[in-house]
CSV table of C-alpha atoms and ligand atoms in Angstrom, one decimal:
chain,number,residue,atom,x,y,z
A,23,MET,CA,0.0,0.0,0.0
A,24,PRO,CA,1.9,3.1,-1.1
A,25,PHE,CA,-0.3,5.6,0.8
A,26,ASN,CA,0.4,5.2,4.5
A,27,VAL,CA,-2.4,6.5,6.7
A,28,SER,CA,-1.1,7.6,10.1
A,29,ALA,CA,-2.1,10.3,12.6
A,30,GLY,CA,-0.4,12.1,15.4
A,31,PRO,CA,1.5,15.2,16.3
A,32,LEU,CA,4.3,16.5,14.1
A,33,SER,CA,7.6,17.8,15.2
A,34,SER,CA,8.9,19.4,12.0
A,35,SER,CA,7.7,22.9,11.1
A,36,SER,CA,6.4,24.3,7.9
A,37,ALA,CA,3.9,27.0,7.2
A,38,CYS,CA,0.5,26.4,5.4
A,39,PRO,CA,0.8,27.5,1.7
A,40,LEU,CA,-2.5,29.3,2.0
A,41,CYS,CA,-2.9,31.0,5.4
A,42,GLU,CA,0.8,30.9,6.3
A,43,ALA,CA,-0.1,29.6,9.8
A,44,GLU,CA,2.6,27.5,11.5
A,45,CYS,CA,0.2,25.5,13.7
A,46,PRO,CA,-1.9,23.7,14.8
A,47,ARG,CA,-1.9,21.0,12.1
A,48,ARG,CA,-3.0,17.4,11.9
A,49,ARG,CA,-1.2,14.7,9.9
A,50,ILE,CA,-3.7,12.8,7.7
A,51,ALA,CA,-1.3,10.5,5.7
A,52,SER,CA,2.1,10.2,4.3
A,53,VAL,CA,3.4,9.3,0.9
A,54,ALA,CA,6.9,7.9,0.0
A,55,TYR,CA,8.5,9.9,-2.8
A,56,ARG,CA,9.9,6.6,-4.3
A,57,ASP,CA,6.2,5.5,-4.8
A,58,VAL,CA,5.3,8.8,-6.4
A,59,TRP,CA,8.1,8.5,-9.0
A,60,GLU,CA,7.2,4.9,-9.7
A,61,ALA,CA,3.5,5.7,-10.1
A,62,LEU,CA,4.2,8.6,-12.5
A,63,ALA,CA,5.9,6.1,-14.8
A,64,THR,CA,3.2,3.3,-14.5
A,65,GLN,CA,0.1,5.5,-14.4
A,66,TRP,CA,1.0,8.3,-16.8
A,67,GLU,CA,4.1,7.0,-18.7
A,68,VAL,CA,6.1,10.0,-17.3
A,69,ARG,CA,9.8,9.3,-17.3
A,70,VAL,CA,11.4,11.8,-14.9
A,71,PRO,CA,15.2,11.8,-15.3
A,72,GLU,CA,16.9,10.4,-12.2
A,73,GLU,CA,18.8,13.6,-11.3
A,74,VAL,CA,15.5,15.7,-11.6
A,75,ALA,CA,13.7,13.2,-9.3
A,76,ARG,CA,16.6,13.4,-6.8
A,77,ARG,CA,16.5,17.2,-6.8
A,78,LEU,CA,12.8,17.3,-6.2
A,79,THR,CA,12.9,14.7,-3.3
A,80,PRO,CA,13.5,16.7,-0.1
A,81,ALA,CA,13.0,13.6,2.2
A,82,PRO,CA,12.1,9.9,1.8
A,83,GLU,CA,8.4,10.7,2.7
A,84,SER,CA,6.1,13.7,2.6
A,85,SER,CA,3.3,14.1,5.2
A,86,LEU,CA,-0.2,15.3,4.2
A,87,LEU,CA,-1.2,17.9,6.8
A,88,ALA,CA,-4.5,19.5,7.6
A,89,CYS,CA,-4.1,23.2,8.5
A,90,GLY,CA,-6.0,24.0,11.7
A,91,ALA,CA,-6.6,27.6,10.6
A,92,CYS,CA,-7.8,27.5,7.0
A,93,GLY,CA,-8.5,23.7,6.6
A,94,LEU,CA,-6.2,23.3,3.6
A,95,HIS,CA,-4.5,19.9,3.2
A,96,TYR,CA,-0.9,20.3,2.2
A,97,PHE,CA,2.3,18.2,1.8
A,98,SER,CA,5.4,18.8,3.9
A,99,PRO,CA,8.2,18.6,3.1
A,100,ALA,CA,7.5,19.3,-0.6
A,101,LEU,CA,9.1,21.2,-3.5
A,102,PRO,CA,7.2,22.5,-6.5
A,103,GLY,CA,8.0,21.0,-9.9
A,104,ASP,CA,10.6,22.8,-12.0
A,105,GLY,CA,11.0,23.3,-15.7
A,106,ASP,CA,12.7,19.8,-16.2
A,107,TYR,CA,9.9,18.1,-14.3
A,108,TYR,CA,7.2,19.7,-16.5
A,109,ALA,CA,9.2,19.0,-19.6
A,110,ALA,CA,9.0,15.3,-18.6
A,111,LEU,CA,5.3,15.6,-18.0
A,112,ALA,CA,4.7,17.4,-21.3
A,113,ALA,CA,6.4,14.5,-23.1
A,114,SER,CA,3.9,12.0,-21.7
A,115,PRO,CA,1.2,10.9,-24.2
A,116,ARG,CA,-1.3,10.7,-21.4
A,117,TYR,CA,-0.8,13.7,-19.1
A,118,TYR,CA,-2.5,16.7,-20.6
A,119,SER,CA,-6.2,17.4,-21.5
A,120,PRO,CA,-6.7,20.6,-23.6
A,121,THR,CA,-10.2,21.2,-22.2
A,122,LYS,CA,-11.5,21.7,-18.7
A,123,TRP,CA,-15.0,21.8,-17.3
A,124,GLU,CA,-14.5,25.3,-16.0
A,125,PHE,CA,-13.4,26.8,-19.4
A,126,ASP,CA,-17.1,26.8,-20.6
A,127,ARG,CA,-18.4,28.0,-17.2
A,128,VAL,CA,-16.2,31.1,-17.4
A,129,SER,CA,-16.5,31.6,-21.1
A,130,ASP,CA,-20.3,31.8,-20.6
A,131,GLN,CA,-19.8,34.8,-18.3
A,132,LEU,CA,-17.6,36.9,-20.6
A,133,ALA,CA,-18.9,39.8,-22.6
A,134,PRO,CA,-17.7,40.8,-26.1
A,135,GLY,CA,-16.1,44.0,-24.7
A,136,ASP,CA,-14.1,42.2,-22.0
A,137,ALA,CA,-10.3,42.1,-21.6
A,138,VAL,CA,-9.4,38.7,-20.2
A,139,LEU,CA,-6.2,37.6,-18.5
A,140,ASP,CA,-5.2,33.9,-18.0
A,141,VAL,CA,-2.5,33.5,-15.3
A,142,GLY,CA,-0.5,30.4,-15.8
A,143,CYS,CA,-2.1,29.9,-19.3
A,144,GLY,CA,0.2,27.1,-20.4
A,145,ALA,CA,0.0,26.7,-24.2
A,146,GLY,CA,-3.1,28.9,-24.3
A,147,ASP,CA,-6.0,26.4,-24.6
A,148,PHE,CA,-8.5,28.6,-22.7
A,149,LEU,CA,-7.3,31.8,-24.5
A,150,ALA,CA,-7.6,30.2,-27.9
A,151,ALA,CA,-11.2,29.3,-27.0
A,152,VAL,CA,-12.3,32.7,-25.8
A,153,ALA,CA,-10.1,35.1,-28.0
A,154,PRO,CA,-12.6,35.2,-30.9
A,155,HIS,CA,-15.4,36.3,-28.5
A,156,VAL,CA,-13.8,39.0,-26.3
A,157,ARG,CA,-12.1,42.3,-26.9
A,158,ARG,CA,-8.7,41.1,-25.6
A,159,ALA,CA,-7.3,37.8,-24.4
A,160,VAL,CA,-3.9,37.9,-22.7
A,161,GLY,CA,-1.8,35.2,-20.9
A,162,VAL,CA,1.1,35.2,-18.6
A,163,GLU,CA,3.2,32.0,-18.1
A,164,THR,CA,6.5,31.1,-16.6
A,165,SER,CA,7.3,28.2,-19.0
A,166,ALA,CA,9.2,29.3,-22.1
A,167,THR,CA,8.2,26.1,-23.9
A,168,ALA,CA,4.5,26.8,-23.2
A,169,VAL,CA,4.8,30.5,-24.2
A,170,ALA,CA,6.4,29.5,-27.5
A,171,ALA,CA,3.5,27.1,-28.2
A,172,ALA,CA,0.9,29.7,-27.3
A,173,ARG,CA,2.6,32.4,-29.5
A,174,GLY,CA,2.7,29.8,-32.3
A,175,ARG,CA,-1.1,29.8,-32.1
A,176,GLY,CA,-1.2,33.6,-32.5
A,177,LEU,CA,-2.0,34.2,-28.9
A,178,ASP,CA,-0.9,37.3,-26.8
A,179,VAL,CA,1.1,35.6,-24.1
A,180,GLU,CA,3.9,37.1,-21.9
A,181,LEU,CA,6.8,35.1,-20.5
A,182,GLY,CA,7.6,35.8,-16.9
A,183,SER,CA,6.3,36.1,-13.3
A,184,PRO,CA,2.7,37.2,-12.8
A,185,GLU,CA,3.9,39.4,-9.9
A,186,VAL,CA,6.1,41.4,-12.3
A,187,PHE,CA,3.4,41.4,-15.0
A,188,ALA,CA,0.9,42.8,-12.4
A,189,ARG,CA,3.1,45.8,-11.7
A,190,ARG,CA,2.8,47.0,-15.3
A,191,ARG,CA,-0.8,45.9,-16.1
A,192,GLU,CA,-2.6,47.1,-13.0
A,193,GLY,CA,-6.4,47.4,-13.3
A,194,GLU,CA,-6.5,46.4,-17.0
A,195,PHE,CA,-8.7,43.3,-17.0
A,196,ASP,CA,-12.4,42.6,-16.7
A,197,ALA,CA,-11.7,38.9,-15.9
A,198,VAL,CA,-8.6,37.3,-14.5
A,199,CYS,CA,-8.5,33.5,-14.4
A,200,LEU,CA,-6.3,31.0,-12.6
A,201,PHE,CA,-7.2,27.5,-13.7
A,202,HIS,CA,-5.5,24.8,-11.6
A,203,VAL,CA,-2.6,27.0,-10.6
A,204,ALA,CA,-3.1,27.5,-6.8
A,205,GLU,CA,-2.5,23.8,-5.9
A,206,HIS,CA,1.0,23.9,-7.4
A,207,LEU,CA,2.1,26.9,-5.3
A,208,PRO,CA,4.2,26.7,-2.1
A,209,ASP,CA,2.9,30.2,-1.3
A,210,VAL,CA,-0.5,31.0,-2.7
A,211,LEU,CA,-1.3,34.6,-1.6
A,212,PRO,CA,1.4,36.6,-3.5
A,213,LEU,CA,0.3,35.3,-6.9
A,214,LEU,CA,-3.4,35.6,-6.1
A,215,ARG,CA,-2.9,39.2,-4.9
A,216,ALA,CA,-1.0,40.0,-8.1
A,217,ALA,CA,-4.0,38.6,-10.0
A,218,VAL,CA,-6.4,40.8,-8.1
A,219,ARG,CA,-4.2,43.9,-8.9
A,220,CYS,CA,-4.7,43.2,-12.6
A,221,LEU,CA,-8.5,43.5,-12.2
A,222,ARG,CA,-10.6,46.5,-13.1
A,223,PRO,CA,-12.6,47.8,-10.1
A,224,ARG,CA,-15.7,45.8,-11.3
A,225,GLY,CA,-13.8,42.9,-12.6
A,226,THR,CA,-14.2,39.2,-11.7
A,227,LEU,CA,-11.5,36.8,-10.4
A,228,TYR,CA,-12.0,33.2,-11.3
A,229,VAL,CA,-10.0,30.5,-9.4
A,230,SER,CA,-10.3,26.8,-10.1
A,231,VAL,CA,-8.6,23.9,-8.3
A,232,PRO,CA,-9.1,20.1,-8.1
A,233,ASN,CA,-11.8,19.2,-5.6
A,234,ARG,CA,-10.3,16.9,-3.0
A,235,ARG,CA,-13.8,15.5,-2.3
A,236,ARG,CA,-14.2,14.2,-5.9
A,237,ILE,CA,-15.6,10.7,-6.0
A,238,CYS,CA,-13.3,8.8,-8.4
A,239,ARG,CA,-9.9,8.8,-6.6
A,240,GLY,CA,-7.2,6.2,-6.6
A,241,ALA,CA,-5.2,5.0,-3.6
A,242,LEU,CA,-2.1,6.9,-4.8
A,243,GLU,CA,-2.6,9.5,-7.5
A,244,SER,CA,0.9,10.5,-8.4
A,245,LEU,CA,-0.3,13.8,-10.0
A,246,ASP,CA,-2.1,14.8,-6.8
A,247,CYS,CA,1.1,14.6,-4.9
A,248,PRO,CA,4.3,16.7,-4.8
A,249,PRO,CA,6.1,17.9,-6.8
A,250,HIS,CA,3.0,18.3,-9.0
A,251,HIS,CA,0.3,19.2,-6.4
A,252,LEU,CA,1.5,20.7,-3.1
A,253,SER,CA,-2.0,21.1,-1.6
A,254,ARG,CA,-5.6,19.8,-1.8
A,255,TRP,CA,-8.6,22.0,-1.6
A,256,ALA,CA,-12.2,21.9,-0.4
A,257,PRO,CA,-14.9,24.6,-0.6
A,258,ARG,CA,-14.0,26.1,2.8
A,259,GLN,CA,-10.6,27.4,1.5
A,260,PHE,CA,-12.4,29.5,-1.1
A,261,ALA,CA,-14.3,31.3,1.7
A,262,TRP,CA,-11.1,31.8,3.6
A,263,LEU,CA,-9.4,33.2,0.4
A,264,ALA,CA,-12.2,35.8,0.0
A,265,GLY,CA,-11.3,37.4,3.4
A,266,ALA,CA,-7.5,37.2,2.7
A,267,LEU,CA,-7.9,38.9,-0.7
A,268,GLY,CA,-10.6,41.5,0.4
A,269,MET,CA,-13.0,40.1,-2.2
A,270,ARG,CA,-16.5,38.8,-2.1
A,271,LEU,CA,-17.1,35.1,-3.1
A,272,VAL,CA,-20.1,35.4,-5.4
A,273,ARG,CA,-20.2,31.8,-6.8
A,274,LEU,CA,-18.7,28.5,-6.0
A,275,ALA,CA,-19.5,25.6,-8.4
A,276,CYS,CA,-18.3,21.9,-8.3
A,277,GLU,CA,-17.9,19.9,-11.4
A,278,PRO,CA,-20.5,17.1,-11.4
A,279,ALA,CA,-19.2,13.5,-11.5
A,280,ASP,CA,-19.3,12.0,-15.0
A,281,PRO,CA,-21.9,9.1,-15.0
A,282,ALA,CA,-19.7,7.2,-17.5
A,283,MET,CA,-16.8,7.4,-15.1
A,284,LEU,CA,-18.9,6.4,-12.1
A,285,ARG,CA,-20.2,3.4,-14.2
A,286,ASP,CA,-16.6,2.3,-14.5
A,287,TRP,CA,-15.5,3.2,-11.0
A,288,LEU,CA,-18.3,2.3,-8.5
A,289,PRO,CA,-18.8,-1.3,-9.5
A,290,ARG,CA,-15.1,-2.0,-9.4
A,291,ARG,CA,-14.8,-0.4,-6.0
A,292,LEU,CA,-17.8,-2.5,-4.7
A,293,ALA,CA,-16.3,-5.7,-6.2
A,294,ALA,CA,-12.9,-5.0,-4.6
A,295,ARG,CA,-14.6,-4.8,-1.2
A,296,LEU,CA,-16.7,-7.9,-1.8
A,297,GLU,CA,-13.6,-9.9,-2.9
A,298,LYS,CA,-12.2,-9.6,0.6
A,299,ILE,CA,-15.0,-11.9,1.9
A,300,PRO,CA,-13.5,-15.4,2.4
A,301,TRP,CA,-14.6,-18.2,0.0
A,302,ALA,CA,-17.5,-16.4,-1.8
A,303,GLY,CA,-15.7,-13.1,-2.4
A,304,ALA,CA,-14.6,-13.6,-6.0
A,305,ALA,CA,-18.0,-14.8,-7.1
A,306,LEU,CA,-19.8,-12.0,-5.2
A,307,GLY,CA,-17.5,-9.4,-6.8
A,308,TRP,CA,-18.1,-10.8,-10.3
A,309,LEU,CA,-21.9,-11.0,-9.7
A,310,SER,CA,-22.2,-7.5,-8.3
A,311,THR,CA,-20.4,-6.1,-11.3
A,312,ARG,CA,-22.7,-8.0,-13.7
A,313,ILE,CA,-25.9,-6.9,-11.8
A,314,LEU,CA,-24.9,-3.2,-11.6
A,315,ASP,CA,-23.9,-3.2,-15.3
A,316,ARG,CA,-27.4,-4.5,-16.3
A,317,THR,CA,-29.5,-2.4,-13.9
A,318,VAL,CA,-28.4,0.9,-12.2
A,319,PHE,CA,-25.4,1.4,-14.6
A,320,HIS,CA,-27.1,0.2,-17.8
A,321,ARG,CA,-25.5,2.1,-20.7
A,322,ARG,CA,-28.9,3.4,-21.9
A,323,LEU,CA,-29.5,5.2,-18.6
A,324,LEU,CA,-26.4,7.4,-18.8
A,325,PRO,CA,-28.0,10.2,-20.9
A,326,ALA,CA,-30.8,10.5,-18.4
A,327,TYR,CA,-28.4,10.6,-15.5
A,328,ARG,CA,-26.5,13.5,-17.2
A,329,LYS,CA,-29.7,15.4,-18.0
A,330,THR,CA,-31.2,15.1,-14.5
A,331,ARG,CA,-27.8,15.5,-12.7
A,332,PHE,CA,-28.8,12.4,-10.8
A,333,PHE,CA,-25.4,11.7,-9.2
A,334,ASP,CA,-24.6,15.3,-8.7
A,335,ARG,CA,-27.8,15.5,-6.5
A,336,LEU,CA,-26.5,12.6,-4.5
A,337,GLY,CA,-23.3,14.6,-3.8
A,338,PHE,CA,-20.9,12.8,-6.2
A,339,ARG,CA,-18.4,15.4,-7.4
A,340,GLY,CA,-16.1,15.5,-10.4
A,341,MET,CA,-12.6,16.8,-10.7
A,342,SER,CA,-12.8,20.6,-10.4
A,343,MET,CA,-14.2,23.5,-8.3
A,344,LEU,CA,-14.6,27.0,-9.6
A,345,ALA,CA,-14.9,30.1,-7.6
A,346,ALA,CA,-15.8,33.7,-8.8
A,347,TYR,CA,-14.8,36.7,-6.7
A,348,VAL,CA,-15.7,40.4,-7.1
A,349,ARG,CA,-14.9,43.5,-5.2
A,350,ALA,CA,-18.0,45.0,-3.6
A,351,PRO,CA,-20.3,46.2,-5.0
A,352,ALA,CA,-20.9,43.2,-7.3
A,353,ARG,CA,-21.2,43.7,-11.1
A,354,GLY,CA,-24.8,43.3,-12.3
A,355,GLY,CA,-26.0,39.7,-11.7
A,356,GLY,CA,-23.0,38.8,-9.6
A,357,ARG,CA,-20.9,37.6,-12.5
B,29,LIG,ZN1,-3.8,27.2,6.4
């Protein structure tokens, strides 16, 4: 079992990446870096060069801690991925998806006259989707490879730190987006504050992160561990962030769980539990999968589940959460 669950007090000291509090904290689990590197190769076909893995391994194990102040779960010790690490990820045929659920959610809120900034825009997938429909779409990104790819698509993307960018472009944008950026940061607030500085007085800040309460999760998800993800978020952290940024949280949406993914995942999980029963376990596991496949998870029911948001109503969540913040007073309709 690669993910070792243990609890107890912690002697080493490290601050929470979100609220910067030193204590109290609670240890939820620990993960061995050796297992993370191995799982990256087997789950995602990511081959991280040995010297890069060594450089990004600060200790044999990292503890997953729950911050007593803001509730964030974060890894310690942990180092963020560097350019060499992300070059290895980018070379994987399985790592990257060019679309995200929140792209459409934000895109629907934009007006033709808006200037939009995507912080940590990567190769510009969101910008490419919205650029034809808004007045201006701009990105800022620290990876030179990603910036070259974005510029190759004709996108307006700057290479460099968002903090430096914000000093020159204060108050220019109607919408500033950070999609799946915060969970990579060892220190969240400086970047978020820079993003807020880029907003017009009535602008909207959009922040999305993976939802740690999503339903389909593996025992060890190598991309949800350091050096890729340094923290894991729940809705409470978005409320905390509003106070820290001096903004008003006007919307918080969770991506619904995909019924097709649940169809694949829930019967397997039930079967794995049944298989632990002595003697009859294997047969019960097989039988439960067959029954679910022909009843609750019949392929023909999937469109109805999507339409009625059946599993969403039961509280089954998908990958992302998206928050929208404004400065008071809110722009018409709280966009
Ligand atoms: Zn905290």
